[in-house]
Amino acid sequence: MKVAKYSANGNDFVIFHADKKEERYDLARELCHRQEGIGADGLIVVVPHAEYDFEWEFYNSDGSHADMCGNGSRACAHYAYNNNLAPAVMDFLTGAGVIHAEVTDNTPRSGMVLSELTPPEIIDDSIEFNGHSWWLVNTGVPHLVRFTDDISQFDIEEARELRYVYNANVNVMYVEDGNLRVRTYERGVEDETLACGTGMAACFYRAYKEGKVQNNIEVYPTSGDTLYLGVNERTITFKGRVKKTFETEWEV
């Protein structure tokens, strides 16, 4: 089968389209394996849908399902548009709900893509752990978020412990000149990743709600790329560049 490899601000994904939904967790582990497969943070499968432009299946690299992935949503939109599966302005169904996305400044290899994430939900804004104040925010998937005075310090063992206590991703953020720097530990990958779209959105939402940033800012993940986050009358907007790194055939 033909598959594409995408990079979206430090997150990488294997993407292909199929005629119908089915369980592909074994295939996800195979394709995402860094040494024996193509290597990726996740697998995205685009399948037809009767009401929306398409539906996706999303798998973490360990084969587990995830309802939503911000960077994945933008990579998927670019893939769908350039494979004639959706128009440049599209709506598609994820496990977290319907995502609206727009492909702009496009070439077959890269494009600037904006997606509207599902409406955020503050699950708990009073978590205390190891002397820090955490919020648990759902931006399609649950994220623990807190402020830090030193973004170079990120305790992975603490993040791993929190991940299992709350079954959530873990993020720290630093406010710098009205923008944010963010680091993320992702469940399913079980380590820090170079970027996480829904994690950046959760950090932005807390900082915005607490008046520490304005409603349209830049966010810088560990990858060093620049993402643009904002709020509109419906939800959080998330914009950045995605890149198709290559296409190949995979024997199954």
PDB file of C-alpha atoms in Angstrom:
ATOM      1  CA  MET A   1       0.000   0.000   0.000  1.00  0.00           C
ATOM      2  CA  LYS A   2       1.024   3.618  -0.561  1.00  0.00           C
ATOM      3  CA  VAL A   3       1.691   5.743   2.521  1.00  0.00           C
ATOM      4  CA  ALA A   4       2.928   9.274   3.153  1.00  0.00           C
ATOM      5  CA  LYS A   5       5.178  10.527   5.928  1.00  0.00           C
ATOM      6  CA  TYR A   6       4.355  13.982   7.319  1.00  0.00           C
ATOM      7  CA  SER A   7       6.041  16.338   9.750  1.00  0.00           C
ATOM      8  CA  ALA A   8       4.051  18.992  11.587  1.00  0.00           C
ATOM      9  CA  ASN A   9       6.168  21.172  13.858  1.00  0.00           C
ATOM     10  CA  GLY A  10       8.150  18.292  15.272  1.00  0.00           C
ATOM     11  CA  ASN A  11       5.350  15.702  15.353  1.00  0.00           C
ATOM     12  CA  ASP A  12       5.596  13.085  12.609  1.00  0.00           C
ATOM     13  CA  PHE A  13       2.840  10.912  11.197  1.00  0.00           C
ATOM     14  CA  VAL A  14       2.288   8.121   8.699  1.00  0.00           C
ATOM     15  CA  ILE A  15      -0.888   8.786   6.681  1.00  0.00           C
ATOM     16  CA  PHE A  16      -2.856   6.788   4.125  1.00  0.00           C
ATOM     17  CA  HIS A  17      -6.482   6.512   2.998  1.00  0.00           C
ATOM     18  CA  ALA A  18      -8.710   3.447   2.906  1.00  0.00           C
ATOM     19  CA  ASP A  19     -12.233   2.479   1.820  1.00  0.00           C
ATOM     20  CA  LYS A  20     -13.563   1.651   5.285  1.00  0.00           C
ATOM     21  CA  LYS A  21     -12.893   1.764   9.006  1.00  0.00           C
ATOM     22  CA  GLU A  22     -11.280  -1.176  10.768  1.00  0.00           C
ATOM     23  CA  GLU A  23      -8.986  -1.852  13.704  1.00  0.00           C
ATOM     24  CA  ARG A  24      -5.396  -1.103  12.687  1.00  0.00           C
ATOM     25  CA  TYR A  25      -3.574  -1.004  16.036  1.00  0.00           C
ATOM     26  CA  ASP A  26      -1.099  -3.727  14.986  1.00  0.00           C
ATOM     27  CA  LEU A  27      -0.370  -1.884  11.747  1.00  0.00           C
ATOM     28  CA  ALA A  28       0.114   1.353  13.710  1.00  0.00           C
ATOM     29  CA  ARG A  29       2.763  -0.248  15.914  1.00  0.00           C
ATOM     30  CA  GLU A  30       4.469  -1.738  12.855  1.00  0.00           C
ATOM     31  CA  LEU A  31       4.537   1.458  10.801  1.00  0.00           C
ATOM     32  CA  CYS A  32       5.435   3.774  13.688  1.00  0.00           C
ATOM     33  CA  HIS A  33       8.323   1.674  15.002  1.00  0.00           C
ATOM     34  CA  ARG A  34      11.465   3.823  14.849  1.00  0.00           C
ATOM     35  CA  GLN A  35      13.881   0.989  14.099  1.00  0.00           C
ATOM     36  CA  GLU A  36      11.844  -1.617  12.215  1.00  0.00           C
ATOM     37  CA  GLY A  37       9.167   0.520  10.572  1.00  0.00           C
ATOM     38  CA  ILE A  38       8.875   3.954   8.993  1.00  0.00           C
ATOM     39  CA  GLY A  39       8.926   5.658  12.379  1.00  0.00           C
ATOM     40  CA  ALA A  40       6.325   8.155  13.587  1.00  0.00           C
ATOM     41  CA  ASP A  41       4.500   9.553  16.601  1.00  0.00           C
ATOM     42  CA  GLY A  42       1.215   8.337  15.158  1.00  0.00           C
ATOM     43  CA  LEU A  43      -0.743   6.751  12.306  1.00  0.00           C
ATOM     44  CA  ILE A  44      -3.643   8.547  10.586  1.00  0.00           C
ATOM     45  CA  VAL A  45      -6.059   6.728   8.282  1.00  0.00           C
ATOM     46  CA  VAL A  46      -8.510   8.768   6.176  1.00  0.00           C
ATOM     47  CA  VAL A  47     -11.810   6.987   5.483  1.00  0.00           C
ATOM     48  CA  PRO A  48     -15.036   8.119   3.754  1.00  0.00           C
ATOM     49  CA  HIS A  49     -17.933   9.628   5.693  1.00  0.00           C
ATOM     50  CA  ALA A  50     -21.522  10.189   4.541  1.00  0.00           C
ATOM     51  CA  GLU A  51     -21.969  13.619   6.140  1.00  0.00           C
ATOM     52  CA  TYR A  52     -18.491  15.185   6.359  1.00  0.00           C
ATOM     53  CA  ASP A  53     -15.608  15.395   3.900  1.00  0.00           C
ATOM     54  CA  PHE A  54     -14.031  12.380   5.588  1.00  0.00           C
ATOM     55  CA  GLU A  55     -13.422  10.674   8.925  1.00  0.00           C
ATOM     56  CA  TRP A  56     -10.099   9.763  10.453  1.00  0.00           C
ATOM     57  CA  GLU A  57      -8.698   6.961  12.538  1.00  0.00           C
ATOM     58  CA  PHE A  58      -5.847   8.112  14.777  1.00  0.00           C
ATOM     59  CA  TYR A  59      -3.406   5.782  16.529  1.00  0.00           C
ATOM     60  CA  ASN A  60      -0.506   6.597  18.823  1.00  0.00           C
ATOM     61  CA  SER A  61       2.794   4.900  18.096  1.00  0.00           C
ATOM     62  CA  ASP A  62       1.989   2.188  20.658  1.00  0.00           C
ATOM     63  CA  GLY A  63      -1.199   1.266  18.773  1.00  0.00           C
ATOM     64  CA  SER A  64      -3.590   2.948  21.196  1.00  0.00           C
ATOM     65  CA  HIS A  65      -6.400   5.173  19.925  1.00  0.00           C
ATOM     66  CA  ALA A  66      -6.433   8.932  20.463  1.00  0.00           C
ATOM     67  CA  ASP A  67      -9.521  11.061  19.940  1.00  0.00           C
ATOM     68  CA  MET A  68      -7.668  14.116  18.717  1.00  0.00           C
ATOM     69  CA  CYS A  69      -4.252  15.472  17.736  1.00  0.00           C
ATOM     70  CA  GLY A  70      -3.793  19.124  16.817  1.00  0.00           C
ATOM     71  CA  ASN A  71      -0.685  18.733  14.659  1.00  0.00           C
ATOM     72  CA  GLY A  72      -2.140  15.557  13.191  1.00  0.00           C
ATOM     73  CA  SER A  73      -5.325  17.392  12.202  1.00  0.00           C
ATOM     74  CA  ARG A  74      -3.316  19.878  10.154  1.00  0.00           C
ATOM     75  CA  ALA A  75      -1.149  17.197   8.503  1.00  0.00           C
ATOM     76  CA  CYS A  76      -4.265  15.175   7.729  1.00  0.00           C
ATOM     77  CA  ALA A  77      -6.025  18.184   6.156  1.00  0.00           C
ATOM     78  CA  HIS A  78      -3.047  18.825   3.872  1.00  0.00           C
ATOM     79  CA  TYR A  79      -2.900  15.150   2.889  1.00  0.00           C
ATOM     80  CA  ALA A  80      -6.637  14.998   2.165  1.00  0.00           C
ATOM     81  CA  TYR A  81      -6.607  18.151   0.060  1.00  0.00           C
ATOM     82  CA  ASN A  82      -3.587  17.134  -2.020  1.00  0.00           C
ATOM     83  CA  ASN A  83      -5.017  13.649  -2.602  1.00  0.00           C
ATOM     84  CA  ASN A  84      -8.366  15.086  -3.795  1.00  0.00           C
ATOM     85  CA  LEU A  85     -10.202  13.688  -0.774  1.00  0.00           C
ATOM     86  CA  ALA A  86     -11.443  17.103   0.443  1.00  0.00           C
ATOM     87  CA  PRO A  87     -11.580  20.748  -0.667  1.00  0.00           C
ATOM     88  CA  ALA A  88      -9.206  23.358   0.741  1.00  0.00           C
ATOM     89  CA  VAL A  89     -11.845  24.312   3.323  1.00  0.00           C
ATOM     90  CA  MET A  90     -13.090  21.130   4.966  1.00  0.00           C
ATOM     91  CA  ASP A  91     -14.837  19.503   7.902  1.00  0.00           C
ATOM     92  CA  PHE A  92     -13.897  16.042   9.094  1.00  0.00           C
ATOM     93  CA  LEU A  93     -14.872  13.763  11.956  1.00  0.00           C
ATOM     94  CA  THR A  94     -12.494  12.754  14.751  1.00  0.00           C
ATOM     95  CA  GLY A  95     -13.069  10.907  17.996  1.00  0.00           C
ATOM     96  CA  ALA A  96     -13.344  14.276  19.731  1.00  0.00           C
ATOM     97  CA  GLY A  97     -15.870  15.701  17.262  1.00  0.00           C
ATOM     98  CA  VAL A  98     -15.917  17.606  13.970  1.00  0.00           C
ATOM     99  CA  ILE A  99     -12.805  19.575  13.019  1.00  0.00           C
ATOM    100  CA  HIS A 100     -12.891  22.515  10.626  1.00  0.00           C
ATOM    101  CA  ALA A 101      -9.646  23.056   8.701  1.00  0.00           C
ATOM    102  CA  GLU A 102      -8.347  25.324   5.941  1.00  0.00           C
ATOM    103  CA  VAL A 103      -5.309  24.725   3.716  1.00  0.00           C
ATOM    104  CA  THR A 104      -3.552  27.918   2.591  1.00  0.00           C
ATOM    105  CA  ASP A 105      -0.201  28.815   1.011  1.00  0.00           C
ATOM    106  CA  ASN A 106      -0.153  25.311  -0.422  1.00  0.00           C
ATOM    107  CA  THR A 107       2.203  23.176  -2.467  1.00  0.00           C
ATOM    108  CA  PRO A 108       2.093  19.361  -2.753  1.00  0.00           C
ATOM    109  CA  ARG A 109       5.063  19.233  -0.361  1.00  0.00           C
ATOM    110  CA  SER A 110       4.020  21.768   2.265  1.00  0.00           C
ATOM    111  CA  GLY A 111       1.320  24.178   3.318  1.00  0.00           C
ATOM    112  CA  MET A 112       0.106  26.513   5.994  1.00  0.00           C
ATOM    113  CA  VAL A 113      -2.927  24.897   7.611  1.00  0.00           C
ATOM    114  CA  LEU A 114      -5.383  26.314  10.137  1.00  0.00           C
ATOM    115  CA  SER A 115      -7.660  24.066  12.147  1.00  0.00           C
ATOM    116  CA  GLU A 116     -10.340  24.854  14.681  1.00  0.00           C
ATOM    117  CA  LEU A 117      -9.991  22.509  17.607  1.00  0.00           C
ATOM    118  CA  THR A 118     -12.943  21.127  19.527  1.00  0.00           C
ATOM    119  CA  PRO A 119     -14.220  23.524  22.242  1.00  0.00           C
ATOM    120  CA  PRO A 120     -11.929  23.344  25.305  1.00  0.00           C
ATOM    121  CA  GLU A 121     -13.150  22.140  28.698  1.00  0.00           C
ATOM    122  CA  ILE A 122     -11.551  22.921  32.039  1.00  0.00           C
ATOM    123  CA  ILE A 123     -11.894  19.646  33.964  1.00  0.00           C
ATOM    124  CA  ASP A 124     -10.065  20.750  37.131  1.00  0.00           C
ATOM    125  CA  ASP A 125      -8.297  24.035  37.904  1.00  0.00           C
ATOM    126  CA  SER A 126      -7.157  23.238  41.448  1.00  0.00           C
ATOM    127  CA  ILE A 127      -4.700  20.337  41.233  1.00  0.00           C
ATOM    128  CA  GLU A 128      -1.673  20.608  43.540  1.00  0.00           C
ATOM    129  CA  PHE A 129       1.255  18.248  42.947  1.00  0.00           C
ATOM    130  CA  ASN A 130       4.866  18.567  44.136  1.00  0.00           C
ATOM    131  CA  GLY A 131       4.284  22.193  45.072  1.00  0.00           C
ATOM    132  CA  HIS A 132       2.944  23.194  41.656  1.00  0.00           C
ATOM    133  CA  SER A 133      -0.512  24.310  40.561  1.00  0.00           C
ATOM    134  CA  TRP A 134      -1.865  22.298  37.629  1.00  0.00           C
ATOM    135  CA  TRP A 135      -4.973  22.648  35.481  1.00  0.00           C
ATOM    136  CA  LEU A 136      -6.502  19.656  33.716  1.00  0.00           C
ATOM    137  CA  VAL A 137      -7.856  20.878  30.385  1.00  0.00           C
ATOM    138  CA  ASN A 138      -9.467  18.850  27.584  1.00  0.00           C
ATOM    139  CA  THR A 139      -8.681  20.243  24.123  1.00  0.00           C
ATOM    140  CA  GLY A 140      -9.695  17.050  22.326  1.00  0.00           C
ATOM    141  CA  VAL A 141      -7.556  14.962  24.681  1.00  0.00           C
ATOM    142  CA  PRO A 142      -6.813  15.728  28.358  1.00  0.00           C
ATOM    143  CA  HIS A 143      -3.744  17.775  29.273  1.00  0.00           C
ATOM    144  CA  LEU A 144      -2.225  18.767  32.595  1.00  0.00           C
ATOM    145  CA  VAL A 145      -0.711  22.253  32.266  1.00  0.00           C
ATOM    146  CA  ARG A 146       1.267  24.541  34.576  1.00  0.00           C
ATOM    147  CA  PHE A 147       3.519  27.588  34.395  1.00  0.00           C
ATOM    148  CA  THR A 148       7.261  27.391  34.947  1.00  0.00           C
ATOM    149  CA  ASP A 149       9.964  29.988  35.518  1.00  0.00           C
ATOM    150  CA  ASP A 150      12.550  27.915  33.641  1.00  0.00           C
ATOM    151  CA  ILE A 151      11.458  26.100  30.475  1.00  0.00           C
ATOM    152  CA  SER A 152      14.818  24.297  30.309  1.00  0.00           C
ATOM    153  CA  GLN A 153      13.773  22.280  33.366  1.00  0.00           C
ATOM    154  CA  PHE A 154      11.206  19.535  32.679  1.00  0.00           C
ATOM    155  CA  ASP A 155      11.038  16.593  35.081  1.00  0.00           C
ATOM    156  CA  ILE A 156      10.203  13.621  32.834  1.00  0.00           C
ATOM    157  CA  GLU A 157       9.791  11.236  35.776  1.00  0.00           C
ATOM    158  CA  GLU A 158       7.302  13.597  37.416  1.00  0.00           C
ATOM    159  CA  ALA A 159       5.495  13.940  34.091  1.00  0.00           C
ATOM    160  CA  ARG A 160       5.352  10.163  33.735  1.00  0.00           C
ATOM    161  CA  GLU A 161       3.892   9.822  37.225  1.00  0.00           C
ATOM    162  CA  LEU A 162       1.272  12.505  36.564  1.00  0.00           C
ATOM    163  CA  ARG A 163       0.401  10.914  33.218  1.00  0.00           C
ATOM    164  CA  TYR A 164      -0.636   7.702  34.941  1.00  0.00           C
ATOM    165  CA  VAL A 165      -2.361   9.342  37.914  1.00  0.00           C
ATOM    166  CA  TYR A 166      -4.569  11.509  35.660  1.00  0.00           C
ATOM    167  CA  ASN A 167      -4.406   9.562  32.353  1.00  0.00           C
ATOM    168  CA  ALA A 168      -3.408  12.795  30.630  1.00  0.00           C
ATOM    169  CA  ASN A 169      -0.572  14.402  28.716  1.00  0.00           C
ATOM    170  CA  VAL A 170       1.651  16.713  30.763  1.00  0.00           C
ATOM    171  CA  ASN A 171       2.823  20.198  29.762  1.00  0.00           C
ATOM    172  CA  VAL A 172       4.858  23.063  31.202  1.00  0.00           C
ATOM    173  CA  MET A 173       4.800  26.589  29.753  1.00  0.00           C
ATOM    174  CA  TYR A 174       6.759  29.797  30.053  1.00  0.00           C
ATOM    175  CA  VAL A 175       5.378  33.244  29.195  1.00  0.00           C
ATOM    176  CA  GLU A 176       7.887  35.248  27.144  1.00  0.00           C
ATOM    177  CA  ASP A 177       7.071  38.698  25.707  1.00  0.00           C
ATOM    178  CA  GLY A 178       3.371  37.873  25.557  1.00  0.00           C
ATOM    179  CA  ASN A 179       3.930  34.533  23.798  1.00  0.00           C
ATOM    180  CA  LEU A 180       4.429  30.992  25.118  1.00  0.00           C
ATOM    181  CA  ARG A 181       7.149  28.360  25.143  1.00  0.00           C
ATOM    182  CA  VAL A 182       5.807  24.854  25.782  1.00  0.00           C
ATOM    183  CA  ARG A 183       7.198  21.385  26.502  1.00  0.00           C
ATOM    184  CA  THR A 184       5.016  18.267  26.409  1.00  0.00           C
ATOM    185  CA  TYR A 185       5.105  14.676  27.649  1.00  0.00           C
ATOM    186  CA  GLU A 186       2.666  12.612  25.542  1.00  0.00           C
ATOM    187  CA  ARG A 187       0.897   9.452  26.594  1.00  0.00           C
ATOM    188  CA  GLY A 188       1.057   6.769  23.907  1.00  0.00           C
ATOM    189  CA  VAL A 189       4.536   7.969  22.994  1.00  0.00           C
ATOM    190  CA  GLU A 190       5.471   7.858  26.724  1.00  0.00           C
ATOM    191  CA  ASP A 191       8.149  10.500  26.437  1.00  0.00           C
ATOM    192  CA  GLU A 192       8.636  14.162  25.643  1.00  0.00           C
ATOM    193  CA  THR A 193       7.782  14.999  22.037  1.00  0.00           C
ATOM    194  CA  LEU A 194       9.010  17.916  19.944  1.00  0.00           C
ATOM    195  CA  ALA A 195       5.520  19.388  19.719  1.00  0.00           C
ATOM    196  CA  CYS A 196       1.900  18.659  20.625  1.00  0.00           C
ATOM    197  CA  GLY A 197      -0.888  20.744  19.142  1.00  0.00           C
ATOM    198  CA  THR A 198      -3.587  20.021  21.700  1.00  0.00           C
ATOM    199  CA  GLY A 199      -1.004  20.485  24.459  1.00  0.00           C
ATOM    200  CA  MET A 200      -0.042  23.915  23.169  1.00  0.00           C
ATOM    201  CA  ALA A 201      -3.756  24.728  22.911  1.00  0.00           C
ATOM    202  CA  ALA A 202      -4.373  23.666  26.517  1.00  0.00           C
ATOM    203  CA  CYS A 203      -1.454  25.797  27.718  1.00  0.00           C
ATOM    204  CA  PHE A 204      -2.640  28.754  25.682  1.00  0.00           C
ATOM    205  CA  TYR A 205      -6.183  28.386  27.021  1.00  0.00           C
ATOM    206  CA  ARG A 206      -5.080  28.469  30.660  1.00  0.00           C
ATOM    207  CA  ALA A 207      -2.744  31.419  30.063  1.00  0.00           C
ATOM    208  CA  TYR A 208      -5.513  33.255  28.192  1.00  0.00           C
ATOM    209  CA  LYS A 209      -8.139  32.552  30.864  1.00  0.00           C
ATOM    210  CA  GLU A 210      -5.761  33.831  33.556  1.00  0.00           C
ATOM    211  CA  GLY A 211      -4.999  37.002  31.586  1.00  0.00           C
ATOM    212  CA  LYS A 212      -1.333  36.252  31.014  1.00  0.00           C
ATOM    213  CA  VAL A 213      -1.567  36.380  27.180  1.00  0.00           C
ATOM    214  CA  GLN A 214      -3.781  38.024  24.574  1.00  0.00           C
ATOM    215  CA  ASN A 215      -6.239  36.180  22.313  1.00  0.00           C
ATOM    216  CA  ASN A 216      -3.823  35.765  19.357  1.00  0.00           C
ATOM    217  CA  ILE A 217      -0.254  34.733  20.133  1.00  0.00           C
ATOM    218  CA  GLU A 218       2.736  32.732  18.944  1.00  0.00           C
ATOM    219  CA  VAL A 219       3.607  29.461  20.671  1.00  0.00           C
ATOM    220  CA  TYR A 220       7.032  27.812  20.429  1.00  0.00           C
ATOM    221  CA  PRO A 221       7.331  24.070  21.147  1.00  0.00           C
ATOM    222  CA  THR A 222      10.589  22.184  21.694  1.00  0.00           C
ATOM    223  CA  SER A 223      11.012  21.821  17.914  1.00  0.00           C
ATOM    224  CA  GLY A 224      11.609  25.578  17.706  1.00  0.00           C
ATOM    225  CA  ASP A 225       8.857  26.089  15.134  1.00  0.00           C
ATOM    226  CA  THR A 226       6.290  28.865  15.396  1.00  0.00           C
ATOM    227  CA  LEU A 227       2.596  28.094  15.855  1.00  0.00           C
ATOM    228  CA  TYR A 228      -0.197  30.630  15.897  1.00  0.00           C
ATOM    229  CA  LEU A 229      -2.995  30.166  18.421  1.00  0.00           C
ATOM    230  CA  GLY A 230      -6.082  32.244  19.032  1.00  0.00           C
ATOM    231  CA  VAL A 231      -9.703  32.128  20.096  1.00  0.00           C
ATOM    232  CA  ASN A 232     -12.800  32.952  18.081  1.00  0.00           C
ATOM    233  CA  GLU A 233     -16.488  32.863  18.938  1.00  0.00           C
ATOM    234  CA  ARG A 234     -16.513  29.063  18.703  1.00  0.00           C
ATOM    235  CA  THR A 235     -13.227  27.619  19.932  1.00  0.00           C
ATOM    236  CA  ILE A 236      -9.408  27.679  19.766  1.00  0.00           C
ATOM    237  CA  THR A 237      -7.743  28.220  16.387  1.00  0.00           C
ATOM    238  CA  PHE A 238      -4.417  26.587  15.624  1.00  0.00           C
ATOM    239  CA  LYS A 239      -2.267  27.446  12.589  1.00  0.00           C
ATOM    240  CA  GLY A 240       1.148  26.352  11.384  1.00  0.00           C
ATOM    241  CA  ARG A 241       3.102  24.837   8.520  1.00  0.00           C
ATOM    242  CA  VAL A 242       3.099  21.127   7.696  1.00  0.00           C
ATOM    243  CA  LYS A 243       5.436  19.222   5.382  1.00  0.00           C
ATOM    244  CA  LYS A 244       5.168  15.971   3.470  1.00  0.00           C
ATOM    245  CA  THR A 245       8.610  14.454   3.864  1.00  0.00           C
ATOM    246  CA  PHE A 246       8.161  11.497   1.511  1.00  0.00           C
ATOM    247  CA  GLU A 247       5.853   8.850   0.027  1.00  0.00           C
ATOM    248  CA  THR A 248       6.609   5.151  -0.154  1.00  0.00           C
ATOM    249  CA  GLU A 249       5.032   1.745  -0.533  1.00  0.00           C
ATOM    250  CA  TRP A 250       4.683  -0.557   2.465  1.00  0.00           C
ATOM    251  CA  GLU A 251       4.257  -4.287   2.003  1.00  0.00           C
ATOM    252  CA  VAL A 252       1.519  -5.845   4.158  1.00  0.00           C
TER     253      VAL A 252
END
